[in-house]
Amino acid sequence: MLRLTGVVLGLASMALGVAVFHWPDPMLDTLEDSLYVNHFSPASTFALNCTARDNSTIAAQWLRLAYHDMATHNATTGLGGMDGSIAFEYTRAQNIGPGMAESLIDFAVSPNQYVGMSDFIAMGAVNAVIGCGGGPVIPFRGGRKDATEAGPATVPEPQQDLASHIDSFKDQGFNETEMISLVACGHSFGGVRKVDFPLIVTEDVPTGIQTFASKIGFDNTVVTEYLSGSTENVLVVGSNVSTRSDLRIFSSDNNATMQRLASLDTFNQVCADLIGRMIDTVPSDVQLTEPIEPFDYKVTLDTMLFPQGGSLAFLTTLRIIENGKNQTVTLFWKERTGTFCPSEGCSISAFHVNTGVEASLLATLKGVQSFNQHSFNASIDLATSISHFWFEVGNNDGSAPIIVDNHGTNFTIDQDVLIFDPRRSSFTIAGEFMVVGVKTSSPVDVTAFVTTTGPIGGVNPIPMPSNTTISFTLDSAHPPADGYTFYTSDRLPNRYSSSTLHATIDGQAYSLWVPTLSALGV
Ligand code: HEM
Ligand SMILES: *[C@@H]1O[C@H](CO)[C@@H](O)[C@H](O)[C@H]1NC(C)=O
Ligand SMILES: *[C@@H]1O[C@H](CO)[C@@H](O)[C@H](O)[C@H]1NC(C)=O
Ligand SMILES: *[C@@H]1O[C@H](CO)[C@@H](O)[C@H](O)[C@H]1NC(C)=O
Ligand SMILES: *[C@@H]1O[C@H](CO)[C@@H](O)[C@H](O)[C@H]1NC(C)=O
Ligand SMILES: *[C@@H]1O[C@H](CO)[C@@H](O)[C@H](O)[C@H]1NC(C)=O
Ligand SMILES: *[C@@H]1O[C@H](CO)[C@@H](O)[C@H](O)[C@H]1NC(C)=O
Ligand SMILES: *[C@@H]1O[C@H](CO)[C@@H](O)[C@H](O)[C@H]1NC(C)=O
Ligand SMILES: *[C@@H]1O[C@H](CO)[C@@H](O)[C@H](O)[C@H]1NC(C)=O
Ligand SMILES: *[C@@H]1O[C@H](CO)[C@@H](O)[C@H](O)[C@H]1NC(C)=O
Ligand SMILES: *[C@@H]1O[C@H](CO)[C@@H](O)[C@H](O)[C@H]1NC(C)=O
């Protein structure tokens, strides 16, 4: 059933292309930053250069994590798949080894209210393949949903027979040919650890691991060494015949598939396709986005509107992919009520351009070397406020400026009644406190829906995201000003990753998404 969904999605993406970013979109915003801007995500950086861990590599651990998370999928029921349920399953014998927990901890800082752990497990697999050995680029889609409990114990194990493995892969949505290829792709990395599998790795291995191939990085050495008879893969040549699962699988079609994979180009193409399908194997009620490519123009997370000294301060940044041109960006905006701006809009030039913002490895493989960030600090008339904004990007070469207007819809400030105030908010020794302003003097209940990453259930040490609501009280340190009354939050929880403010003001419900104070540079 899911196979079908995958095919349909595949066709749809060919027709529709890539995910389009209409600001504000916290999910796409978060994922694109994590994928393409170097400093944003452990899931994009830790596995680079085949960084070693536990006698293997972080890259190998991340790819195994992704497979084991996916392996709970049942194509008949449409349940399970890439859903982060591994966080509830990692203590099972079939998931033995420190790699599962450590890899989940690698990603723990990344999830927020809109993006779960499972998207970062999938992203980790994409980055592992390119980051260690220069494997193929796998398209990334977002939108996975995290499970809240364990799935079935359906990860294949080496002592099972070929028929069981064929059944397992069929349940996961892969036929026999695809099973052979996917195992070869996975076992390009890493190997079998003696401490965890003493009955499989029977000989002494000084490195603690019997690797599947003599090369560490992602490539088809596991295939070519198998075909040439020089392999040391214990799942092929180990003395324990019952655990030679790779041999049974690889030879199950008389080596036809392995012979095809002896071409590195074919191997890379087949692995990109199958690992791509593996990470896109999700419960059938989950709809993934189109593939996410680097956005040409992006209004970044630090966009804020707040009262300051008799006007509204409006801060925003336009991120542009470095393109070799000398560009000058102008911010335009229009008032919310009344008349203040000239008919063409109020405007201001960037006060700072941060050039050379480093792109991730994945971005560089897509031809993006760096980004330029054009930052604006506008002073907005308090009475007429702001309703929407857009940018003009001049090329300084006589050509017409490029209008960046959120794909023709403008960047809309949908309200100025509930605002987050970064200047009044604080990091103190006592913790982080968020201050919001409401444009009324009547008492208001303000709350924030806060997503944190912390131990689940108190006993499980895996930091899966969880939600909590915190409240606000009238802020005695910040008296009313500029038409706003200020409320300060309870201490924000440790390791929170985002929050959504909620308040009902004069009978109308408002909400506002706010990334962490640290992401905003407060
Ligand atoms: C019948 C199917 C499979 C069996 C029986 C199997 C079995 C194993 C075993 C026993 C290990 C050693 C783990 C350790 O010592 O830490 C291992 C490692 C690994 N497996 Fe598989 N596997 C299968 C399929 C796959 C697939 C489909 C993938 C991914 C596409 C995969 C990816 C990996 C990776 C990357 C490692 C190395 C982990 C590391 O070095 O830390 N495996 N596998
Ligand atoms: C990986 O290697 C490159 C090239 O030597 C280096 O520039 C980069 O900092 C390294 N990255 C990590 C995460 O080790
Ligand atoms: C998948 O679901 C079907 C239908 O409920 C069930 O018969 C089958 O045993 C399940 N497969 C596994 C591996 O649990
Ligand atoms: C598996 O599916 C592929 C197409 O996705 C097909 O080319 C191949 O022949 C199939 N293998 C088997 C054993 O059915
Ligand atoms: C081979 O491995 C299996 C599974 O780990 C184990 O049950 C069996 O005892 C092993 N056989 C030998 C001879 O060590
Ligand atoms: C790594 O190898 C060493 C040396 O063989 C061994 O003592 C240690 O237990 C191994 N650790 C893991 C996680 O495999
Ligand atoms: C498959 O290849 C392996 C390794 O070269 C070889 O040992 C085996 O006999 C081959 N099997 C078949 C059926 O050709
Ligand atoms: C870029 O264009 C501006 C405006 O025309 C000009 O002042 C500046 O010198 C140019 N910079 C470079 C590096 O060409
Ligand atoms: C924006 O401008 C105001 C008024 O000039 C100034 O107080 C504030 O520090 C500026 N903010 C930034 C982020 O530059
Ligand atoms: C975008 O803003 C411009 C300038 O205010 C306006 O002329 C245009 O109608 C707006 N477009 C949309 C779709 O709101
Ligand atoms: C936290 O809230 C988000 C957004 O409402 C939701 O998708 C997620 O499942 C929640 N997480 C938990 C652990 O309840």
XYZ file of C-alpha atoms and ligand atoms in Angstrom:
705
model
C 0.000 0.000 0.000
C 2.777 2.376 0.899
C 4.722 1.363 -2.209
C 1.819 2.798 -4.123
C 1.886 6.038 -2.136
C 5.601 6.305 -2.813
C 5.074 5.922 -6.533
C 2.280 8.463 -6.581
C 4.401 10.940 -4.641
C 7.269 10.334 -7.029
C 5.134 11.187 -10.030
C 3.624 14.196 -8.291
C 7.062 15.565 -7.521
C 8.132 15.221 -11.134
C 5.096 17.229 -12.130
C 5.272 19.794 -9.343
C 9.030 19.927 -8.814
C 10.233 21.079 -5.459
C 8.820 22.393 -2.201
C 7.940 26.087 -2.484
C 8.585 28.275 0.536
C 5.765 30.675 1.317
C 6.848 32.625 4.390
C 6.039 32.001 7.189
C 6.371 28.213 7.134
C 8.190 27.020 10.260
C 8.514 23.435 9.010
C 10.131 24.220 5.672
C 12.087 27.053 7.274
C 13.590 24.737 9.896
C 14.326 21.907 7.468
C 15.916 24.127 4.822
C 18.185 25.739 7.405
C 19.193 22.335 8.727
C 19.855 20.952 5.278
C 21.743 23.819 3.719
C 23.179 26.311 6.209
C 26.249 24.860 7.794
C 25.906 25.914 11.408
C 22.262 24.952 11.801
C 22.191 21.215 12.265
C 24.167 18.397 13.837
C 22.276 16.099 11.414
C 24.204 17.820 8.612
C 27.682 18.032 10.091
C 28.657 15.406 12.673
C 29.112 12.564 10.177
C 31.382 14.518 7.810
C 34.812 13.126 6.970
C 33.891 9.685 8.303
C 34.262 10.852 11.902
C 35.028 7.752 13.971
C 32.896 6.434 16.826
C 32.603 3.119 18.657
C 35.153 1.443 16.334
C 33.158 2.453 13.254
C 31.921 5.811 11.964
C 29.092 8.133 12.913
C 27.965 7.870 9.274
C 27.566 4.080 9.592
C 25.647 4.448 12.848
C 23.270 7.006 11.323
C 22.487 4.837 8.291
C 21.844 1.765 10.463
C 19.646 3.902 12.756
C 17.544 5.026 9.787
C 17.133 1.468 8.503
C 16.164 0.076 11.901
C 13.663 2.906 12.424
C 12.094 2.206 9.009
C 12.086 -1.589 9.514
C 8.889 -1.445 11.615
C 6.891 -0.607 8.487
C 4.129 -3.026 7.499
C 3.101 -2.418 3.886
C -0.181 -4.316 4.426
C -1.431 -2.187 7.296
C 0.422 0.991 6.297
C 1.618 1.346 9.895
C 5.144 2.099 11.080
C 8.161 3.212 9.097
C 10.374 6.253 9.549
C 8.652 7.603 12.638
C 11.287 7.832 15.354
C 9.817 4.765 17.099
C 13.421 3.533 17.370
C 13.626 5.792 20.451
C 11.313 3.295 22.173
C 12.951 0.203 20.627
C 16.685 0.771 20.903
C 17.138 -1.502 23.924
C 15.906 -4.543 21.951
C 18.525 -7.164 21.070
C 17.972 -6.496 17.353
C 19.158 -2.912 17.896
C 22.169 -3.825 20.022
C 25.086 -1.435 20.329
C 25.585 2.121 21.550
C 24.998 3.615 18.081
C 21.211 3.930 18.234
C 21.054 5.958 21.444
C 24.127 8.020 20.598
C 22.780 8.909 17.169
C 19.417 9.988 18.575
C 21.290 12.159 21.057
C 23.249 13.656 18.117
C 19.955 14.955 16.687
C 18.286 15.875 19.970
C 18.769 19.629 19.713
C 17.127 19.850 16.299
C 13.411 18.968 16.546
C 10.837 21.635 17.301
C 7.054 21.946 17.264
C 6.926 21.582 13.485
C 9.721 19.100 12.756
C 10.049 15.832 14.624
C 12.986 13.554 15.387
C 12.092 11.285 12.445
C 12.859 13.996 9.865
C 16.310 14.402 11.424
C 16.919 10.636 11.392
C 16.123 10.717 7.658
C 18.307 13.802 7.124
C 21.116 12.060 8.987
C 21.003 9.191 6.475
C 21.222 11.623 3.536
C 24.208 13.390 5.083
C 25.933 10.164 6.130
C 25.971 8.938 2.529
C 27.492 12.148 1.106
C 29.586 12.979 4.148
C 31.646 9.793 4.369
C 33.124 8.592 1.087
C 31.260 10.926 -1.245
C 28.171 8.827 -1.953
C 25.227 9.988 -4.063
C 22.872 12.853 -3.221
C 19.487 11.578 -2.034
C 16.504 13.951 -2.314
C 15.107 15.003 1.072
C 11.400 15.406 1.803
C 10.061 16.560 5.184
C 6.935 16.084 7.230
C 7.442 12.787 9.068
C 5.453 12.314 12.271
C 7.012 10.936 15.425
C 5.535 7.821 17.013
C 4.721 7.896 20.701
C 5.346 4.188 21.307
C 7.385 1.246 20.067
C 6.546 -0.543 16.836
C 6.791 -4.312 16.180
C 10.151 -6.079 16.556
C 10.654 -6.590 12.825
C 14.316 -5.725 12.221
C 15.912 -8.633 10.295
C 18.631 -10.592 12.107
C 21.571 -12.527 10.639
C 20.582 -15.974 11.918
C 17.183 -15.848 10.163
C 16.822 -17.740 6.887
C 16.503 -16.243 3.423
C 12.724 -16.756 3.295
C 12.273 -14.688 6.477
C 14.438 -11.934 5.054
C 12.463 -11.891 1.813
C 9.263 -11.618 3.873
C 10.663 -8.840 6.065
C 11.721 -6.758 3.092
C 8.418 -7.390 1.363
C 6.616 -6.099 4.475
C 8.871 -3.047 4.396
C 7.974 -2.466 0.738
C 11.012 -3.909 -1.085
C 11.087 -6.857 -3.483
C 13.862 -9.451 -3.653
C 16.079 -7.546 -6.062
C 15.667 -4.400 -4.006
C 16.463 -6.349 -0.827
C 19.805 -7.441 -2.272
C 20.657 -3.915 -3.361
C 19.533 -2.219 -0.168
C 21.576 -4.585 2.005
C 24.620 -3.994 -0.217
C 24.065 -0.223 0.001
C 23.756 -0.357 3.799
C 26.708 -2.669 4.253
C 28.914 -0.314 2.257
C 29.510 1.271 5.674
C 30.736 -0.166 8.971
C 30.741 -3.748 10.085
C 29.940 -6.196 12.876
C 31.244 -5.523 16.397
C 32.767 -8.311 18.401
C 31.427 -7.093 21.768
C 27.873 -7.143 20.468
C 28.077 -10.244 18.211
C 30.702 -12.584 19.726
C 29.046 -15.611 18.073
C 29.386 -13.988 14.637
C 32.789 -12.304 14.944
C 34.588 -15.365 16.223
C 38.146 -14.314 15.424
C 40.174 -11.659 17.225
C 39.746 -8.217 15.740
C 42.091 -5.604 17.263
C 39.821 -2.797 16.049
C 36.814 -4.372 17.778
C 34.898 -4.618 14.492
C 34.971 -6.821 11.399
C 34.175 -4.394 8.619
C 31.959 -5.317 5.676
C 34.493 -3.830 3.242
C 38.130 -2.760 3.293
C 37.168 0.874 2.553
C 35.471 2.971 5.226
C 33.521 5.376 3.005
C 30.329 4.868 1.028
C 31.058 2.982 -2.210
C 30.653 -0.464 -3.776
C 33.787 -2.086 -2.359
C 31.478 -4.403 -0.397
C 30.173 -5.617 -3.769
C 33.444 -5.888 -5.682
C 35.196 -7.702 -2.829
C 32.264 -10.112 -2.585
C 32.435 -10.872 -6.307
C 36.213 -11.250 -6.372
C 36.178 -13.604 -3.401
C 38.380 -11.286 -1.316
C 35.651 -10.136 1.082
C 36.140 -10.285 4.843
C 32.465 -9.504 5.517
C 31.562 -11.917 8.368
C 27.985 -12.039 7.171
C 29.441 -13.665 4.014
C 32.510 -15.634 5.086
C 32.166 -15.866 8.881
C 32.840 -19.248 10.462
C 29.281 -19.296 11.820
C 27.386 -20.516 8.761
C 23.945 -19.754 10.210
C 24.743 -16.028 10.374
C 25.971 -15.699 6.770
C 22.886 -13.637 5.915
C 24.643 -11.370 3.437
C 25.872 -14.412 1.493
C 22.349 -15.880 1.350
C 20.906 -12.548 0.277
C 23.635 -11.512 -2.181
C 23.617 -14.899 -3.939
C 19.828 -15.329 -3.913
C 19.494 -14.415 -7.602
C 22.700 -16.145 -8.672
C 24.645 -12.913 -8.092
C 22.879 -11.117 -10.961
C 22.141 -8.024 -8.869
C 25.598 -7.980 -7.283
C 27.124 -8.114 -10.757
C 25.055 -5.114 -11.793
C 26.197 -3.231 -8.677
C 29.845 -3.834 -9.623
C 29.529 -0.643 -11.677
C 30.015 2.257 -9.239
C 27.658 4.473 -11.228
C 24.919 1.843 -11.095
C 25.586 1.271 -7.389
C 25.279 4.990 -6.620
C 22.133 5.358 -8.679
C 20.446 2.271 -7.209
C 21.450 3.215 -3.646
C 20.236 6.808 -4.016
C 16.886 5.466 -5.193
C 16.522 2.744 -2.557
C 17.863 4.658 0.447
C 15.603 7.495 -0.742
C 12.623 5.114 -0.717
C 13.760 3.761 2.636
C 13.696 7.181 4.331
C 10.416 8.043 2.606
C 8.768 4.875 3.940
C 6.335 6.406 6.413
C 2.985 5.439 7.923
C 0.338 5.715 5.202
C -1.395 8.658 6.895
C 1.746 10.790 6.632
C 2.149 13.018 3.604
C 5.688 14.152 2.876
C 6.577 17.458 1.227
C 8.067 17.748 -2.222
C 11.878 17.489 -2.166
C 13.404 20.503 -0.427
C 16.055 22.325 -2.479
C 17.940 25.450 -1.309
C 15.616 28.471 -1.426
C 16.868 31.286 -3.691
C 15.486 33.962 -1.387
C 14.613 33.400 2.218
C 13.302 35.684 4.922
C 15.131 34.315 7.922
C 14.060 33.439 11.456
C 15.057 36.752 13.009
C 12.066 38.696 11.655
C 10.503 40.622 14.533
C 8.220 43.549 15.216
C 8.191 45.202 18.638
C 7.702 48.643 20.209
C 10.801 50.650 20.916
C 10.982 54.317 21.962
C 7.829 55.633 20.312
C 7.863 53.568 17.150
C 7.782 49.937 16.077
C 11.144 48.350 15.420
C 10.969 45.935 12.506
C 13.940 43.619 12.039
C 14.240 41.243 9.132
C 16.893 39.586 6.975
C 16.778 38.434 3.364
C 19.120 35.543 2.631
C 20.261 35.256 -1.000
C 22.361 32.495 -2.557
C 25.774 33.926 -3.503
C 25.613 34.420 -7.259
C 28.691 36.468 -8.128
C 26.638 39.647 -8.605
C 27.030 42.864 -6.611
C 23.458 43.180 -5.384
C 21.824 45.919 -3.352
C 18.628 45.080 -1.516
C 15.895 47.516 -0.506
C 13.107 46.660 1.938
C 9.650 48.097 1.138
C 6.570 48.039 3.333
C 3.035 49.388 3.499
C 1.085 50.623 6.488
C -1.629 48.593 8.231
C -4.107 51.467 8.675
C -4.321 55.025 7.428
C -1.714 56.738 5.316
C 1.904 57.171 6.160
C 4.026 55.716 3.353
C 4.286 57.172 -0.155
C 2.252 55.290 -2.766
C 5.241 53.136 -3.777
C 5.665 52.114 -0.115
C 8.065 53.103 2.646
C 11.582 51.814 2.054
C 14.977 51.405 3.653
C 18.354 49.986 2.606
C 20.067 47.119 4.371
C 22.113 48.244 7.378
C 24.348 45.206 7.256
C 25.268 42.594 4.665
C 26.776 39.402 6.005
C 28.526 37.822 3.037
C 29.944 34.334 2.866
C 27.525 32.611 5.255
C 28.802 29.048 4.935
C 26.695 26.490 3.079
C 26.528 22.821 4.092
C 28.239 20.058 2.142
C 24.851 19.074 0.713
C 24.333 22.653 -0.505
C 27.765 22.746 -2.149
C 26.914 19.513 -3.997
C 23.883 21.363 -5.355
C 26.073 24.249 -6.545
C 25.438 26.590 -3.605
C 28.741 27.771 -2.131
C 27.539 30.375 0.361
C 24.757 32.812 1.220
C 24.604 36.580 1.687
C 22.348 37.946 4.392
C 20.969 41.449 3.941
C 19.683 42.712 7.293
C 17.206 45.537 7.847
C 16.301 47.609 10.871
C 13.254 49.712 10.041
C 11.530 52.177 12.292
C 7.789 51.875 11.651
C 5.241 54.545 12.490
C 3.436 53.373 15.611
C -0.014 54.610 14.622
C -0.157 53.257 11.058
C 2.019 50.161 11.706
C 2.874 47.628 8.959
C 0.714 45.217 6.959
C 3.143 43.648 4.498
C 6.635 43.967 3.104
C 8.701 42.959 0.068
C 12.182 43.495 -1.347
C 13.778 44.905 -4.467
C 17.083 43.332 -5.371
C 19.125 45.634 -7.629
C 21.964 44.189 -9.683
C 23.950 47.438 -10.092
C 24.377 46.656 -13.808
C 21.499 48.531 -15.401
C 19.152 45.504 -15.396
C 15.687 45.717 -13.840
C 15.579 44.936 -10.119
C 14.263 41.551 -8.995
C 11.128 41.817 -6.855
C 11.095 39.342 -3.983
C 7.501 39.279 -2.758
C 6.872 35.769 -1.387
C 5.937 34.443 -4.843
C 3.501 37.232 -5.550
C 1.682 37.126 -2.223
C 3.810 39.638 -0.253
C 5.294 38.929 3.148
C 2.293 39.543 5.368
C 2.411 40.669 8.985
C -0.986 39.308 9.894
C -1.293 41.160 13.209
C 0.537 43.538 15.545
C -1.635 42.909 18.605
C 0.398 40.055 20.149
C 4.136 40.571 19.710
C 7.313 38.967 20.984
C 9.693 41.539 22.428
C 13.347 40.455 22.128
C 14.689 43.608 23.796
C 12.668 43.125 26.969
C 13.186 39.327 27.008
C 16.207 38.067 28.897
C 18.788 35.428 29.499
C 19.719 35.719 33.157
C 21.448 33.562 35.681
C 17.962 32.489 36.747
C 17.116 31.251 33.221
C 15.459 32.474 30.050
C 12.342 34.611 30.207
C 10.270 35.648 27.253
C 8.470 38.976 27.229
C 5.492 39.635 25.018
C 3.518 42.783 24.373
C -0.251 42.929 23.897
C -1.932 45.940 22.349
C -4.567 46.406 25.044
C -4.721 47.554 28.630
C -7.351 44.937 29.589
C -6.018 41.892 31.446
C -5.040 39.075 29.069
C -4.213 35.386 29.569
C -1.008 34.762 27.652
C 0.400 31.252 27.299
C 3.133 29.634 25.255
C 3.058 26.122 23.811
C 6.686 25.133 24.211
C 8.445 22.178 22.599
C 11.451 20.790 24.432
C 13.790 17.893 23.996
C 14.282 16.008 27.203
C 14.174 12.483 28.585
C 10.848 10.815 27.857
C 8.945 9.259 30.717
C 11.752 10.015 33.147
C 13.396 6.619 32.618
C 14.161 6.642 28.914
C 17.331 8.664 28.372
C 16.541 9.419 24.729
C 15.726 13.087 24.334
C 12.620 12.975 22.176
C 10.674 16.215 21.728
C 7.806 16.854 24.122
C 5.398 19.730 24.653
C 4.492 21.806 27.643
C 2.469 24.952 28.211
C 3.861 27.832 30.234
C 2.052 30.932 31.395
C 2.811 34.625 31.564
C 2.169 37.271 34.193
C 1.966 41.042 34.013
C 5.540 42.298 33.795
C 6.206 44.716 36.638
C 9.719 45.473 35.336
C 8.375 46.744 32.025
C 5.578 49.284 32.403
C 3.136 49.806 29.533
C 4.610 51.770 26.628
C 3.690 52.724 23.076
C 0.192 51.249 23.435
C 1.443 47.830 24.579
C 1.201 46.106 27.961
C 3.991 43.618 28.714
C 3.790 40.128 30.150
C 6.733 37.998 31.193
C 6.886 34.204 30.984
C 7.620 31.669 33.660
C 11.184 30.444 33.329
C 11.473 28.672 29.986
C 12.263 24.958 30.263
C 15.836 23.827 29.639
C 16.446 22.611 26.099
C 13.351 24.176 24.604
C 13.448 24.547 20.863
C 10.521 26.733 19.900
C 7.306 28.135 21.224
C 3.992 29.397 19.986
C 2.412 32.251 21.877
C -1.341 32.272 22.373
C -3.590 35.022 23.711
C -7.185 36.099 23.339
C -7.240 39.857 23.122
C -10.504 41.793 23.047
C -12.365 38.650 22.019
C -10.016 37.672 19.212
C -7.562 34.732 19.366
C -3.981 35.413 18.300
C -0.953 33.174 17.982
C 2.666 33.751 17.051
C 5.503 31.286 16.484
C 8.817 32.267 18.066
C 12.051 30.328 17.557
C 14.444 30.049 20.513
C 15.942 33.228 21.879
C 19.397 31.909 21.041
C 18.426 31.270 17.389
C 17.353 34.914 17.309
C 20.640 36.110 18.760
C 18.837 37.715 21.722
C 18.778 -8.911 6.351
C 19.074 -7.646 6.545
C 20.156 -7.171 7.455
C 20.818 -7.819 8.447
C 20.613 -9.228 8.934
C 21.776 -6.894 8.991
C 22.647 -7.176 10.027
C 23.603 -6.310 10.503
C 24.476 -6.574 11.618
C 24.484 -7.825 12.453
C 25.277 -5.514 11.787
C 26.323 -5.263 12.859
C 25.889 -4.193 13.817
C 26.932 -3.823 14.829
O 27.810 -4.617 15.121
O 26.859 -2.701 15.353
C 24.927 -4.574 10.766
C 25.551 -3.360 10.605
C 25.102 -2.402 9.722
N 23.972 -2.460 8.937
Fe 22.868 -4.099 8.569
N 21.692 -5.705 8.308
C 20.711 -5.838 7.370
C 20.274 -4.863 6.492
C 20.743 -3.565 6.474
C 20.199 -2.520 5.663
C 19.045 -2.661 4.676
C 20.909 -1.386 5.946
C 20.759 0.003 5.402
C 20.318 0.312 4.224
C 21.916 -1.750 6.923
C 22.870 -0.894 7.429
C 23.865 -1.270 8.278
C 24.986 -0.411 8.622
C 25.269 0.983 8.082
C 25.761 -1.118 9.529
C 27.070 -0.686 10.175
C 26.817 -0.019 11.507
C 28.104 0.440 12.173
O 29.201 0.142 11.692
O 27.981 1.090 13.200
N 21.774 -3.073 7.231
N 23.904 -5.078 9.996
C 36.093 17.808 6.989
O 37.250 17.982 6.164
C 37.278 19.236 5.512
C 38.447 19.211 4.536
O 39.614 18.760 5.188
C 37.389 20.328 6.560
O 37.406 21.593 5.926
C 36.171 20.261 7.476
O 36.297 21.185 8.506
C 36.025 18.864 8.082
N 34.760 18.815 8.779
C 34.564 18.152 9.916
C 33.218 18.233 10.528
O 35.445 17.494 10.445
C 1.606 -6.932 8.764
O 0.221 -6.776 8.920
C -0.529 -7.920 8.511
C -1.995 -7.559 8.574
O -2.337 -7.181 9.896
C -0.152 -9.097 9.384
O -0.845 -10.242 8.939
C 1.348 -9.328 9.289
O 1.747 -10.341 10.184
C 2.105 -8.070 9.614
N 3.536 -8.289 9.393
C 4.428 -8.284 10.369
C 5.831 -8.550 9.979
O 4.144 -8.041 11.523
C 11.716 -5.538 -8.214
O 11.179 -4.332 -8.726
C 11.954 -3.757 -9.775
C 11.278 -2.463 -10.194
O 11.140 -1.642 -9.114
C 12.056 -4.706 -10.931
O 12.905 -4.170 -11.906
C 12.593 -6.043 -10.458
O 12.579 -6.971 -11.500
C 11.763 -6.575 -9.297
N 12.372 -7.787 -8.797
C 11.672 -8.861 -8.505
C 12.400 -10.039 -7.985
O 10.458 -8.894 -8.646
C 25.972 -18.925 15.349
O 25.185 -17.756 15.640
C 23.913 -18.050 16.175
C 23.176 -16.726 16.304
O 23.905 -15.771 17.008
C 24.051 -18.782 17.491
O 22.782 -19.100 17.984
C 24.866 -20.042 17.291
O 25.104 -20.645 18.528
C 26.192 -19.697 16.612
N 26.882 -20.930 16.298
C 28.118 -21.168 16.694
C 28.707 -22.455 16.238
O 28.735 -20.361 17.388
C 36.000 -1.147 20.386
O 37.142 -1.955 20.280
C 37.809 -2.199 21.528
C 39.079 -2.982 21.216
O 38.768 -4.214 20.613
C 36.866 -2.916 22.478
O 37.510 -3.084 23.738
C 35.607 -2.090 22.658
O 34.670 -2.785 23.462
C 34.972 -1.811 21.303
N 33.790 -0.953 21.442
C 32.695 -1.138 20.697
C 31.539 -0.214 20.970
O 32.630 -1.954 19.817
C 28.115 -15.746 -6.155
O 29.350 -15.105 -5.913
C 30.086 -15.693 -4.841
C 31.314 -14.826 -4.588
O 32.047 -14.707 -5.754
C 30.421 -17.124 -5.158
O 31.076 -17.690 -4.049
C 29.156 -17.882 -5.443
O 29.453 -19.181 -5.850
C 28.321 -17.208 -6.497
N 27.034 -17.863 -6.561
C 26.439 -18.139 -7.710
C 25.144 -18.881 -7.617
O 26.924 -17.808 -8.768
C 28.459 47.454 -5.698
O 27.500 48.415 -6.140
C 27.477 49.604 -5.342
C 26.306 50.452 -5.805
O 26.387 50.668 -7.194
C 28.817 50.306 -5.464
O 28.825 51.440 -4.632
C 29.910 49.345 -4.990
O 31.159 49.941 -5.176
C 29.846 48.049 -5.760
N 30.787 47.092 -5.144
C 31.572 46.351 -5.887
C 32.453 45.406 -5.110
O 31.565 46.370 -7.095
C 17.921 49.221 15.173
O 17.874 50.619 15.260
C 17.580 51.091 16.578
C 17.355 52.586 16.494
O 18.349 53.184 15.728
C 18.729 50.709 17.498
O 18.471 51.135 18.806
C 18.860 49.194 17.480
O 19.981 48.785 18.249
C 19.023 48.698 16.064
N 18.952 47.229 16.093
C 19.805 46.475 15.438
C 19.572 45.013 15.525
O 20.721 46.941 14.787
C 1.534 43.193 -2.540
O 1.867 44.502 -2.147
C 1.751 45.458 -3.191
C 2.241 46.791 -2.640
O 1.500 47.139 -1.515
C 0.302 45.547 -3.667
O 0.219 46.450 -4.730
C -0.141 44.175 -4.106
O -1.500 44.196 -4.432
C 0.091 43.146 -3.005
N -0.201 41.835 -3.520
C -0.961 40.965 -2.859
C -1.214 39.642 -3.511
O -1.461 41.224 -1.769
C 4.062 18.261 20.285
O 3.266 19.113 19.496
C 3.431 18.927 18.106
C 2.679 20.023 17.414
O 1.399 20.159 17.907
C 2.922 17.542 17.741
O 3.092 17.318 16.355
C 3.743 16.535 18.507
O 3.256 15.240 18.252
C 3.675 16.813 20.000
N 4.602 15.927 20.673
C 4.242 15.117 21.645
C 5.312 14.252 22.233
O 3.102 15.085 22.071
